[in-house]
Amino acid sequence: MKKLLTTAAIVLAGATAASAEGELQLFNWGDYTSPELLAKFEAETGIKVTLTDYDSNDTALAKVEAGGGGYDLVVPSANYVPIWIEKGLIQKLDLSRLPNHKNIAPEWRDVPWDPGRQYTVPWQWGSTGVAVNTDAYSGDINTSAIFMDPPPELVGKVNVTPEMNDVLSLALWYVGGEPCTEDTEILKKARDALLAAKPKWLSMDYGMTTKMAANDVMASVYWNGAIFRARLQNPKIKYGYPREGFPLWMDSVALLTDAQNVDEAYKFLDFIMEPENAAMISAFARYANGISGSDPFMPADMKDAPEIVIPDEFKSAGHFLPTCSKKAQEYYTAIWTELQK
């Protein structure tokens, strides 16, 4: 997820060693795609890639569902994949065209959101937690209280990323509930707690890799890889795993039903399942990937990074988010709308 919002599309053109002709339209989260990866793909295939960024699962879904963009590939999060399938927006993959499908790590081959990996291939995975600048706060950071009940040192200095499902799931766990609940009492409790906390926040924004590194924000709900990148610039930044519960996620690449550049899309899907290329994706955005054999190519500093390796004491608190029912999603949207007023 995991990503900074960017406004420009990246267009790569002019391969010198082309072995194929064509174009590819990739619709992905902002600041999440390695330019070096795209340059390598273009050099090897001659396929020009146009990358368009989005800032949330809901943004991507709404744009494609409305028929906009003309994209070939999209990168939804795990709990959104069933929605894309149900709406008929992505198509089942022809695995015979993906010889590198065998490289998907065993634990990611048969996942609840895409049994048998019939519709998607892994991009990256990670967690949503809380980041704190320890110059501002030296207390316990492994709690959602950082944003749900900010300590005095952090009041007016906290950012909450505007990703509805992550934020509401963290809030529901914090008040003793579970994500996607339809229990109106616990939903009200989470809503009230969020509304009470909001005046103590600085912002609801993206861009925390840059802003936390520059000391513009002292704490944030954000994604682990982006905070890893911020910590490399500012060692005072630490990443916390809320013991009350925190989301795990995997973003995967899917072929849109109305894709125009299908052959090119299959080439790209197979390309990113090469271990060395998967490692290139991770090296840029600083998240783990789901491809066996990529470890030898990974940056050494990722192998024991605290943002990547979840401490044993918090592993049981991490959960992949379910796909919410229509009613639960309506409750979520109502709360989110009120929170953003």
Short mmCIF file of C-alpha atoms in Angstrom, two decimals:
data_model
loop_
_atom_site.label_atom_id
_atom_site.label_comp_id
_atom_site.label_asym_id
_atom_site.label_seq_id
_atom_site.Cartn_x
_atom_site.Cartn_y
_atom_site.Cartn_z
CA MET A 1 0.00 0.00 0.00
CA LYS A 2 2.68 1.97 0.57
CA LYS A 3 3.18 4.68 -1.33
CA LEU A 4 3.40 8.38 -1.48
CA LEU A 5 0.87 10.20 -3.57
CA THR A 6 2.50 11.44 -6.75
CA THR A 7 0.86 13.46 -9.46
CA ALA A 8 2.95 12.73 -12.51
CA ALA A 9 2.75 9.68 -14.71
CA ILE A 10 6.03 8.06 -15.69
CA VAL A 11 6.40 7.25 -19.35
CA LEU A 12 9.33 5.16 -20.49
CA ALA A 13 10.16 5.10 -24.18
CA GLY A 14 12.93 4.37 -26.65
CA ALA A 15 14.23 0.86 -26.08
CA THR A 16 17.51 0.03 -27.77
CA ALA A 17 17.37 -3.75 -27.51
CA ALA A 18 13.74 -4.39 -28.31
CA SER A 19 12.60 -7.94 -28.82
CA ALA A 20 8.90 -7.04 -28.99
CA GLU A 21 6.70 -4.15 -29.96
CA GLY A 22 3.87 -2.61 -28.02
CA GLU A 23 2.69 -0.57 -25.11
CA LEU A 24 1.50 -1.27 -21.59
CA GLN A 25 -0.68 0.80 -19.25
CA LEU A 26 0.11 0.11 -15.57
CA PHE A 27 -2.17 1.54 -12.86
CA ASN A 28 -0.39 1.32 -9.49
CA TRP A 29 -0.04 2.99 -6.11
CA GLY A 30 2.09 6.13 -6.06
CA ASP A 31 5.82 5.94 -5.32
CA TYR A 32 5.60 2.15 -5.44
CA THR A 33 7.12 1.17 -8.79
CA SER A 34 10.84 1.02 -9.42
CA PRO A 35 11.85 3.18 -12.41
CA GLU A 36 14.85 0.87 -12.86
CA LEU A 37 12.50 -2.11 -13.12
CA LEU A 38 10.47 -0.42 -15.84
CA ALA A 39 13.62 0.61 -17.70
CA LYS A 40 14.90 -2.98 -17.57
CA PHE A 41 11.57 -4.36 -18.79
CA GLU A 42 11.49 -1.92 -21.66
CA ALA A 43 15.10 -2.65 -22.63
CA GLU A 44 14.43 -6.39 -22.70
CA THR A 45 11.08 -6.30 -24.47
CA GLY A 46 10.78 -3.02 -26.35
CA ILE A 47 7.43 -2.46 -24.64
CA LYS A 48 6.77 1.14 -23.60
CA VAL A 49 5.25 1.32 -20.11
CA THR A 50 3.02 4.17 -19.03
CA LEU A 51 2.62 4.27 -15.26
CA THR A 52 -0.32 6.10 -13.70
CA ASP A 53 -0.50 6.48 -9.94
CA TYR A 54 -3.41 6.29 -7.52
CA ASP A 55 -3.62 6.96 -3.80
CA SER A 56 -6.08 4.37 -2.48
CA ASN A 57 -7.90 1.14 -3.28
CA ASP A 58 -11.17 3.03 -3.49
CA THR A 59 -9.77 5.56 -5.96
CA ALA A 60 -8.50 2.82 -8.26
CA LEU A 61 -11.70 0.82 -8.08
CA ALA A 62 -13.94 3.81 -8.73
CA LYS A 63 -11.92 4.99 -11.72
CA VAL A 64 -11.79 1.61 -13.43
CA GLU A 65 -15.44 0.84 -12.66
CA ALA A 66 -16.41 4.14 -14.25
CA GLY A 67 -14.61 3.07 -17.42
CA GLY A 68 -11.79 5.56 -17.19
CA GLY A 69 -8.09 5.24 -17.89
CA GLY A 70 -7.67 2.51 -20.46
CA TYR A 71 -5.36 0.57 -18.14
CA ASP A 72 -4.11 -2.99 -18.63
CA LEU A 73 -2.84 -3.91 -15.17
CA VAL A 74 -3.90 -2.81 -11.69
CA VAL A 75 -2.50 -3.58 -8.22
CA PRO A 76 -5.31 -4.02 -5.65
CA SER A 77 -4.78 -5.01 -2.03
CA ALA A 78 -5.79 -8.45 -0.81
CA ASN A 79 -9.14 -7.51 0.69
CA TYR A 80 -10.13 -5.71 -2.52
CA VAL A 81 -9.27 -8.52 -4.96
CA PRO A 82 -12.61 -10.35 -4.36
CA ILE A 83 -14.45 -7.10 -5.10
CA TRP A 84 -12.64 -6.70 -8.44
CA ILE A 85 -13.45 -10.32 -9.27
CA GLU A 86 -17.11 -10.03 -8.27
CA LYS A 87 -17.55 -6.91 -10.37
CA GLY A 88 -15.97 -8.63 -13.37
CA LEU A 89 -13.25 -5.99 -13.65
CA ILE A 90 -10.29 -8.40 -13.75
CA GLN A 91 -9.90 -11.60 -15.72
CA LYS A 92 -8.69 -15.08 -14.87
CA LEU A 93 -5.07 -15.57 -15.91
CA ASP A 94 -3.89 -18.11 -18.45
CA LEU A 95 -1.17 -19.69 -16.31
CA SER A 96 0.30 -21.45 -19.35
CA ARG A 97 1.51 -18.00 -20.42
CA LEU A 98 3.27 -17.43 -17.09
CA PRO A 99 6.17 -19.91 -16.75
CA ASN A 100 7.49 -17.98 -13.75
CA HIS A 101 4.24 -18.59 -11.87
CA LYS A 102 6.15 -21.47 -10.25
CA ASN A 103 8.34 -18.89 -8.51
CA ILE A 104 5.52 -17.68 -6.27
CA ALA A 105 6.51 -18.63 -2.72
CA PRO A 106 4.47 -21.57 -1.34
CA GLU A 107 2.80 -19.44 1.34
CA TRP A 108 1.48 -17.05 -1.31
CA ARG A 109 0.25 -19.56 -3.92
CA ASP A 110 -3.13 -20.39 -2.42
CA VAL A 111 -4.39 -17.32 -0.63
CA PRO A 112 -7.91 -16.67 0.69
CA TRP A 113 -8.48 -13.66 -1.54
CA ASP A 114 -7.40 -15.53 -4.70
CA PRO A 115 -7.41 -19.33 -4.26
CA GLY A 116 -4.84 -20.95 -6.52
CA ARG A 117 -3.64 -17.55 -7.71
CA GLN A 118 -5.98 -17.61 -10.69
CA TYR A 119 -6.39 -13.84 -10.98
CA THR A 120 -3.31 -12.18 -9.50
CA VAL A 121 0.43 -12.44 -9.00
CA PRO A 122 2.31 -10.95 -6.01
CA TRP A 123 3.70 -7.45 -6.05
CA GLN A 124 4.66 -6.61 -2.44
CA TRP A 125 3.37 -7.17 1.08
CA GLY A 126 3.76 -5.58 4.46
CA SER A 127 1.98 -4.04 7.42
CA THR A 128 0.25 -0.84 8.49
CA GLY A 129 1.47 0.46 11.83
CA VAL A 130 2.46 3.66 13.60
CA ALA A 131 5.67 5.57 13.13
CA VAL A 132 7.08 7.94 15.74
CA ASN A 133 9.99 10.36 15.86
CA THR A 134 11.66 9.48 19.16
CA ASP A 135 12.95 13.03 19.52
CA ALA A 136 9.33 14.00 20.19
CA TYR A 137 8.15 10.93 22.12
CA SER A 138 10.12 8.25 23.94
CA GLY A 139 7.24 6.17 25.31
CA ASP A 140 5.55 3.01 24.05
CA ILE A 141 5.04 3.15 20.29
CA ASN A 142 3.51 -0.32 19.84
CA THR A 143 -0.04 0.87 20.32
CA SER A 144 -2.76 2.60 18.30
CA ALA A 145 -3.03 5.07 21.19
CA ILE A 146 -0.38 7.02 19.27
CA PHE A 147 -3.21 8.31 17.07
CA MET A 148 -6.38 7.24 18.91
CA ASP A 149 -5.37 8.96 22.18
CA PRO A 150 -2.16 10.85 21.43
CA PRO A 151 0.18 11.50 24.36
CA PRO A 152 0.68 15.19 25.16
CA GLU A 153 4.06 15.24 23.41
CA LEU A 154 2.41 14.27 20.10
CA VAL A 155 -0.79 16.33 20.20
CA GLY A 156 -0.96 18.39 17.00
CA LYS A 157 1.92 16.46 15.48
CA VAL A 158 0.23 13.25 14.30
CA ASN A 159 -0.73 12.31 10.76
CA VAL A 160 -3.28 9.67 9.85
CA THR A 161 -3.01 8.28 6.34
CA PRO A 162 -6.35 8.62 4.53
CA GLU A 163 -6.75 4.90 3.77
CA MET A 164 -10.22 4.05 5.10
CA ASN A 165 -9.93 0.30 5.65
CA ASP A 166 -6.58 0.48 7.42
CA VAL A 167 -7.58 3.33 9.74
CA LEU A 168 -11.00 1.93 10.64
CA SER A 169 -9.55 -1.53 11.24
CA LEU A 170 -6.95 -0.11 13.61
CA ALA A 171 -9.66 1.88 15.40
CA LEU A 172 -11.97 -1.13 15.71
CA TRP A 173 -9.23 -3.29 17.18
CA TYR A 174 -8.32 -0.47 19.57
CA VAL A 175 -11.86 -0.31 20.99
CA GLY A 176 -12.20 -4.08 21.22
CA GLY A 177 -13.93 -4.86 17.91
CA GLU A 178 -12.97 -6.56 14.67
CA PRO A 179 -12.65 -5.27 11.09
CA CYS A 180 -15.76 -5.47 8.90
CA THR A 181 -18.08 -5.83 11.89
CA GLU A 182 -21.76 -4.98 11.44
CA ASP A 183 -22.19 -4.44 15.18
CA THR A 184 -23.46 -0.88 15.36
CA GLU A 185 -22.49 -0.46 19.00
CA ILE A 186 -18.83 -1.22 18.41
CA LEU A 187 -18.86 0.82 15.19
CA LYS A 188 -20.24 3.78 17.14
CA LYS A 189 -17.54 3.31 19.75
CA ALA A 190 -14.84 3.39 17.07
CA ARG A 191 -16.43 6.39 15.35
CA ASP A 192 -16.68 8.35 18.59
CA ALA A 193 -13.08 7.57 19.48
CA LEU A 194 -11.87 8.70 16.05
CA LEU A 195 -13.89 11.91 16.16
CA ALA A 196 -12.54 12.66 19.64
CA ALA A 197 -8.98 12.03 18.47
CA LYS A 198 -9.09 14.02 15.24
CA PRO A 199 -8.68 17.48 16.85
CA LYS A 200 -5.36 16.20 18.22
CA TRP A 201 -4.05 15.32 14.75
CA LEU A 202 -2.04 17.53 12.45
CA SER A 203 -3.23 16.07 9.16
CA MET A 204 -4.72 13.23 7.16
CA ASP A 205 -2.23 12.99 4.35
CA TYR A 206 0.22 10.92 2.32
CA GLY A 207 3.85 11.75 1.67
CA MET A 208 5.14 10.62 5.07
CA THR A 209 8.47 9.30 3.82
CA THR A 210 9.49 12.86 3.06
CA LYS A 211 7.58 14.63 5.83
CA MET A 212 8.70 12.40 8.68
CA ALA A 213 12.28 12.38 7.45
CA ALA A 214 12.21 16.20 7.49
CA ASN A 215 10.68 16.36 11.02
CA ASP A 216 7.52 17.99 9.63
CA VAL A 217 5.41 15.25 11.24
CA MET A 218 6.29 13.52 14.50
CA ALA A 219 4.03 10.47 14.25
CA SER A 220 1.89 8.80 11.61
CA VAL A 221 -0.27 5.82 10.78
CA TYR A 222 1.57 4.54 7.74
CA TRP A 223 3.03 1.63 5.85
CA ASN A 224 6.16 -0.15 6.94
CA GLY A 225 8.25 0.18 3.79
CA ALA A 226 7.65 3.90 3.44
CA ILE A 227 8.67 4.36 7.07
CA PHE A 228 11.76 2.22 6.48
CA ARG A 229 12.72 4.69 3.74
CA ALA A 230 12.10 7.61 6.09
CA ARG A 231 14.23 6.01 8.83
CA LEU A 232 17.15 5.63 6.40
CA GLN A 233 17.09 9.43 6.14
CA ASN A 234 16.30 10.12 9.79
CA PRO A 235 17.38 7.47 12.35
CA LYS A 236 15.14 9.01 15.03
CA ILE A 237 12.10 7.46 13.32
CA LYS A 238 10.84 4.16 14.72
CA TYR A 239 8.06 1.90 13.48
CA GLY A 240 5.57 0.46 15.95
CA TYR A 241 3.27 -2.58 15.74
CA PRO A 242 0.00 -1.86 17.59
CA ARG A 243 -0.53 -4.70 20.06
CA GLU A 244 -4.29 -4.14 19.87
CA GLY A 245 -4.18 -5.33 16.27
CA PHE A 246 -2.70 -4.10 12.98
CA PRO A 247 -3.32 -4.86 9.29
CA LEU A 248 -1.17 -7.06 7.14
CA TRP A 249 -1.63 -6.63 3.42
CA MET A 250 -0.42 -7.89 0.08
CA ASP A 251 -0.82 -5.95 -3.12
CA SER A 252 -1.05 -8.12 -6.23
CA VAL A 253 -1.10 -7.41 -9.95
CA ALA A 254 -4.24 -8.23 -11.94
CA LEU A 255 -5.11 -8.12 -15.64
CA LEU A 256 -8.12 -5.93 -16.34
CA THR A 257 -11.01 -7.49 -18.22
CA ASP A 258 -10.97 -4.73 -20.84
CA ALA A 259 -7.16 -4.62 -21.19
CA GLN A 260 -6.08 -3.69 -24.71
CA ASN A 261 -2.44 -4.77 -24.44
CA VAL A 262 -2.88 -8.34 -23.24
CA ASP A 263 0.29 -9.86 -24.70
CA GLU A 264 2.36 -7.06 -23.23
CA ALA A 265 0.64 -7.49 -19.88
CA TYR A 266 1.50 -11.18 -19.75
CA LYS A 267 5.13 -10.37 -20.50
CA PHE A 268 5.18 -7.94 -17.59
CA LEU A 269 3.45 -10.35 -15.20
CA ASP A 270 6.00 -13.04 -15.97
CA PHE A 271 8.86 -10.54 -15.77
CA ILE A 272 8.04 -9.45 -12.22
CA MET A 273 8.03 -13.07 -11.02
CA GLU A 274 11.71 -13.45 -11.92
CA PRO A 275 13.50 -13.45 -8.52
CA GLU A 276 16.00 -10.75 -9.47
CA ASN A 277 13.21 -8.49 -10.74
CA ALA A 278 11.05 -9.07 -7.68
CA ALA A 279 14.01 -8.03 -5.55
CA MET A 280 14.34 -4.87 -7.62
CA ILE A 281 10.72 -4.01 -6.79
CA SER A 282 11.44 -4.52 -3.08
CA ALA A 283 14.72 -2.61 -3.15
CA PHE A 284 12.90 0.48 -4.39
CA ALA A 285 9.82 0.58 -2.18
CA ARG A 286 11.29 -1.39 0.75
CA TYR A 287 8.59 -4.03 1.16
CA ALA A 288 8.84 -7.79 1.08
CA ASN A 289 7.72 -9.61 -2.05
CA GLY A 290 6.16 -13.04 -2.57
CA ILE A 291 8.71 -14.59 -4.93
CA SER A 292 10.94 -17.52 -3.96
CA GLY A 293 14.61 -17.05 -4.74
CA SER A 294 14.57 -13.26 -4.47
CA ASP A 295 16.42 -13.13 -1.14
CA PRO A 296 19.97 -13.30 -2.58
CA PHE A 297 19.21 -10.21 -4.66
CA MET A 298 17.64 -8.19 -1.83
CA PRO A 299 19.43 -5.25 -0.17
CA ALA A 300 21.34 -6.44 2.89
CA ASP A 301 19.71 -3.83 5.12
CA MET A 302 16.25 -5.33 4.50
CA LYS A 303 17.07 -8.73 5.94
CA ASP A 304 16.87 -7.65 9.59
CA ALA A 305 15.15 -4.26 9.31
CA PRO A 306 12.71 -3.69 12.22
CA GLU A 307 10.10 -2.44 9.75
CA ILE A 308 10.29 -5.70 7.78
CA VAL A 309 10.83 -8.33 10.49
CA ILE A 310 7.85 -8.31 12.85
CA PRO A 311 8.97 -8.98 16.45
CA ASP A 312 7.74 -12.32 17.80
CA GLU A 313 5.71 -10.64 20.55
CA PHE A 314 3.59 -8.77 17.99
CA LYS A 315 3.20 -11.39 15.25
CA SER A 316 -0.14 -12.59 16.61
CA ALA A 317 -1.52 -9.03 16.43
CA GLY A 318 -1.06 -8.80 12.66
CA HIS A 319 -4.02 -9.83 10.51
CA PHE A 320 -4.94 -9.76 6.84
CA LEU A 321 -8.11 -7.74 6.48
CA PRO A 322 -11.27 -9.52 5.36
CA THR A 323 -13.39 -8.27 2.49
CA CYS A 324 -16.22 -6.36 4.14
CA SER A 325 -19.88 -7.09 3.45
CA LYS A 326 -21.89 -4.44 1.63
CA LYS A 327 -23.52 -3.39 4.90
CA ALA A 328 -20.20 -3.15 6.74
CA GLN A 329 -18.76 -1.13 3.86
CA GLU A 330 -21.71 1.26 4.09
CA TYR A 331 -21.03 1.74 7.82
CA TYR A 332 -17.35 2.30 7.06
CA THR A 333 -18.15 4.89 4.40
CA ALA A 334 -20.52 6.76 6.71
CA ILE A 335 -17.91 6.93 9.48
CA TRP A 336 -15.17 7.91 7.04
CA THR A 337 -17.30 10.67 5.53
CA GLU A 338 -17.99 12.09 8.97
CA LEU A 339 -14.31 11.87 9.93
CA GLN A 340 -13.21 13.82 6.88
CA LYS A 341 -15.61 16.73 7.41
#
